[in-house]
């Protein structure tokens, strides 16, 4: 029974992915050709150039991999590290960040204001 289900799911997933990519390319194509040539005089795009633009934007701005609640976990790891610090260590970190990058309050008293 499991093999029969897999035989239907795999091709269906491939068709779904191709359809999703084609739809995204078509949306980019239509939006580009509707807005940019009349506004700025830029040339109209073909479907393949729109798909390339979509891929380029995904690489530059979207990245690859899982996004969402987990993300890279950097914030969670930093919060865990700060939770383990003593108040003196937190104050030293705060001073270092303020001195180097100008981030955060320079003293705990200014954070309360």
Coordinates of N, CA, C and O in Angstrom, one line a residue, residues 29-103:
X29 N 6.7 38.2 -14.5 CA 6.6 38.7 -15.9 C 5.5 39.7 -16.1 O 5.7 40.8 -16.6
X30 N 4.3 39.4 -15.6 CA 3.2 40.3 -15.8 C 3.4 41.6 -15.0 O 3.1 42.6 -15.5
X31 N 3.8 41.4 -13.7 CA 4.0 42.7 -12.9 C 5.1 43.6 -13.5 O 5.0 44.8 -13.6
X32 N 6.2 43.0 -14.0 CA 7.3 43.7 -14.6 C 6.8 44.5 -15.8 O 7.0 45.7 -16.0
X33 N 6.2 43.7 -16.7 CA 5.8 44.3 -18.0 C 4.6 45.3 -17.8 O 4.4 46.1 -18.7
X34 N 3.9 45.2 -16.8 CA 2.8 46.1 -16.5 C 3.3 47.4 -15.9 O 2.8 48.5 -16.3
X35 N 4.3 47.3 -15.0 CA 4.7 48.5 -14.3 C 6.0 49.2 -14.8 O 6.0 50.4 -15.0
X36 N 7.0 48.4 -15.1 CA 8.3 49.1 -15.3 C 8.5 49.7 -16.7 O 9.0 50.8 -16.8
X37 N 8.1 49.1 -17.8 CA 8.2 49.8 -19.1 C 7.4 51.1 -19.2 O 8.0 52.1 -19.6
X38 N 6.2 51.1 -18.7 CA 5.5 52.5 -18.8 C 6.1 53.5 -17.8 O 6.1 54.7 -18.2
X39 N 6.5 53.1 -16.7 CA 7.0 54.0 -15.7 C 8.4 54.5 -16.0 O 8.7 55.7 -15.8
X40 N 9.3 53.6 -16.3 CA 10.7 54.0 -16.4 C 11.3 53.8 -17.8 O 12.4 54.1 -18.0
X41 N 10.5 53.2 -18.7 CA 11.0 52.9 -20.0 C 11.9 51.7 -20.1 O 12.7 51.6 -21.1
X42 N 11.9 50.9 -19.1 CA 12.8 49.7 -19.2 C 12.2 48.7 -20.1 O 11.0 48.7 -20.4
X43 N 13.0 47.8 -20.7 CA 12.5 46.8 -21.7 C 11.6 45.8 -21.0 O 11.7 45.5 -19.8
X44 N 10.7 45.3 -21.8 CA 9.8 44.2 -21.3 C 10.6 42.9 -21.2 O 11.6 42.7 -21.9
X45 N 10.1 42.0 -20.3 CA 10.8 40.8 -20.1 C 10.1 39.6 -20.8 O 8.9 39.7 -21.1
X46 N 10.9 38.6 -21.1 CA 10.4 37.4 -21.6 C 10.2 36.5 -20.4 O 10.6 36.8 -19.2
X47 N 9.5 35.4 -20.6 CA 9.2 34.5 -19.4 C 10.5 34.0 -18.8 O 10.6 33.9 -17.6
X48 N 11.5 33.6 -19.6 CA 12.7 33.0 -19.1 C 13.5 34.1 -18.3 O 14.2 33.7 -17.3
X49 N 13.5 35.3 -18.8 CA 14.2 36.4 -18.0 C 13.5 36.6 -16.7 O 14.1 36.9 -15.7
X50 N 12.2 36.6 -16.7 CA 11.4 36.8 -15.5 C 11.7 35.7 -14.5 O 11.9 35.9 -13.3
X51 N 11.8 34.4 -15.0 CA 12.2 33.3 -14.1 C 13.6 33.5 -13.6 O 13.9 33.2 -12.4
X52 N 14.5 34.0 -14.4 CA 15.9 34.2 -14.0 C 15.9 35.4 -12.9 O 16.6 35.3 -11.9
X53 N 15.1 36.4 -13.1 CA 15.0 37.5 -12.1 C 14.4 37.0 -10.8 O 14.9 37.3 -9.7
X54 N 13.4 36.1 -10.9 CA 12.9 35.5 -9.7 C 13.9 34.7 -8.9 O 14.0 34.8 -7.7
X55 N 14.7 33.9 -9.7 CA 15.8 33.1 -9.0 C 16.8 34.0 -8.4 O 17.3 33.8 -7.3
X56 N 17.2 35.1 -9.1 CA 18.2 36.0 -8.6 C 17.7 36.7 -7.3 O 18.5 36.8 -6.4
X57 N 16.5 37.1 -7.3 CA 15.9 37.7 -6.1 C 15.9 36.7 -5.0 O 16.2 37.1 -3.8
X58 N 15.6 35.5 -5.3 CA 15.6 34.4 -4.2 C 17.0 34.2 -3.6 O 17.2 34.1 -2.4
X59 N 18.0 34.2 -4.5 CA 19.3 34.1 -4.0 C 19.8 35.3 -3.2 O 20.4 35.1 -2.1
X60 N 19.5 36.5 -3.7 CA 20.0 37.7 -3.1 C 19.3 38.0 -1.8 O 19.9 38.4 -0.8
X61 N 18.0 37.8 -1.8 CA 17.2 38.3 -0.7 C 16.5 37.2 0.1 O 16.2 37.4 1.3
X62 N 16.2 36.1 -0.5 CA 15.5 35.0 0.2 C 16.4 34.0 0.8 O 16.1 33.4 1.8
X63 N 17.5 33.7 0.2 CA 18.4 32.7 0.7 C 17.8 31.3 0.4 O 16.8 31.1 -0.2
X64 N 18.5 30.3 0.9 CA 18.0 28.9 0.8 C 18.0 28.3 2.1 O 18.7 28.7 3.0
X65 N 17.1 27.4 2.4 CA 17.0 26.8 3.6 C 15.7 27.1 4.4 O 14.9 27.9 3.9
X66 N 15.6 26.6 5.6 CA 14.3 26.8 6.3 C 14.3 28.1 7.0 O 15.3 28.6 7.6
X67 N 13.2 28.8 6.9 CA 12.9 30.1 7.6 C 11.7 29.9 8.5 O 11.1 28.9 8.4
X68 N 11.5 30.8 9.3 CA 10.3 30.7 10.1 C 10.7 30.9 11.6 O 11.5 31.6 11.9
X69 N 10.0 30.1 12.4 CA 10.2 30.2 13.8 C 11.6 29.9 14.3 O 12.1 30.6 15.1
X70 N 12.2 28.9 13.7 CA 13.6 28.6 14.1 C 14.6 29.5 13.6 O 15.5 30.0 14.3
X71 N 14.6 29.8 12.3 CA 15.6 30.6 11.6 C 17.0 30.1 11.8 O 17.2 28.9 11.8
X72 N 17.9 30.9 12.0 CA 19.3 30.5 12.2 C 19.5 30.2 13.6 O 20.5 29.5 14.0
X73 N 18.7 30.6 14.5 CA 18.8 30.3 15.9 C 19.8 31.2 16.6 O 20.1 31.0 17.8
X74 N 20.3 32.2 15.9 CA 21.3 33.1 16.5 C 20.7 33.9 17.7 O 21.4 33.9 18.8
X75 N 19.5 34.4 17.6 CA 18.9 35.1 18.7 C 18.7 34.2 19.9 O 19.0 34.6 21.0
X76 N 18.2 33.0 19.7 CA 18.0 32.0 20.8 C 19.3 31.7 21.5 O 19.4 31.7 22.7
X77 N 20.4 31.5 20.7 CA 21.7 31.1 21.3 C 22.2 32.3 22.1 O 22.8 32.1 23.2
X78 N 22.0 33.5 21.6 CA 22.5 34.7 22.4 C 21.7 34.8 23.7 O 22.3 35.2 24.7
X79 N 20.4 34.6 23.6 CA 19.6 34.7 24.8 C 20.0 33.7 25.8 O 20.0 33.9 27.0
X80 N 20.3 32.5 25.4 CA 20.8 31.4 26.3 C 22.1 31.8 26.9 O 22.3 31.6 28.1
X81 N 23.0 32.4 26.1 CA 24.3 32.8 26.7 C 24.1 33.9 27.7 O 24.8 33.9 28.8
X82 N 23.3 34.8 27.4 CA 23.0 35.9 28.3 C 22.4 35.5 29.6 O 22.6 36.0 30.7
X83 N 21.5 34.5 29.5 CA 20.8 33.9 30.7 C 21.8 33.3 31.6 O 21.6 33.2 32.9
X84 N 22.9 32.7 31.1 CA 23.9 32.1 31.9 C 24.9 33.0 32.5 O 25.7 32.6 33.4
X85 N 24.9 34.3 32.1 CA 25.9 35.2 32.6 C 25.5 35.8 33.9 O 24.3 35.9 34.2
X86 N 26.5 36.2 34.6 CA 26.3 36.9 35.9 C 26.0 38.4 35.6 O 26.3 38.8 34.4
X87 N 25.4 39.1 36.5 CA 25.2 40.5 36.2 C 26.4 41.3 35.8 O 26.4 42.2 35.0
X88 N 27.6 40.9 36.4 CA 28.8 41.6 36.1 C 29.2 41.3 34.7 O 29.7 42.2 33.9
X89 N 29.1 40.1 34.3 CA 29.5 39.7 32.9 C 28.5 40.4 31.9 O 29.0 40.8 30.8
X90 N 27.3 40.5 32.2 CA 26.3 41.2 31.3 C 26.7 42.7 31.2 O 26.6 43.2 30.1
X91 N 27.1 43.3 32.3 CA 27.5 44.7 32.2 C 28.7 44.9 31.4 O 28.9 45.8 30.6
X92 N 29.7 43.9 31.5 CA 30.9 44.0 30.7 C 30.6 43.9 29.2 O 31.1 44.6 28.4
X93 N 29.7 42.9 28.9 CA 29.3 42.8 27.5 C 28.6 44.0 27.0 O 28.9 44.5 25.9
X94 N 27.7 44.6 27.8 CA 27.0 45.8 27.4 C 28.0 46.9 27.2 O 27.9 47.7 26.2
X95 N 29.0 47.1 28.0 CA 30.0 48.1 27.8 C 30.8 47.9 26.5 O 31.1 48.8 25.8
X96 N 31.2 46.6 26.3 CA 32.0 46.3 25.1 C 31.2 46.6 23.8 O 31.7 47.2 22.9
X97 N 29.9 46.2 23.8 CA 29.0 46.5 22.6 C 28.9 48.0 22.4 O 28.9 48.5 21.3
X98 N 28.7 48.7 23.5 CA 28.5 50.1 23.4 C 29.8 50.8 22.9 O 29.8 51.7 22.1
X99 N 30.9 50.4 23.5 CA 32.2 51.0 23.1 C 32.6 50.7 21.6 O 33.1 51.5 20.9
X100 N 32.3 49.5 21.2 CA 32.7 49.1 19.8 C 31.7 49.5 18.8 O 32.1 50.0 17.7
X101 N 30.4 49.3 19.0 CA 29.4 49.5 18.0 C 28.4 50.6 18.3 O 27.6 50.9 17.5
X102 N 28.5 51.1 19.5 CA 27.5 52.1 19.9 C 26.1 51.4 20.1 O 25.1 52.1 20.0
X103 N 26.0 50.1 20.4 CA 24.8 49.4 20.6 C 24.4 49.4 22.0 O 25.2 49.2 22.9

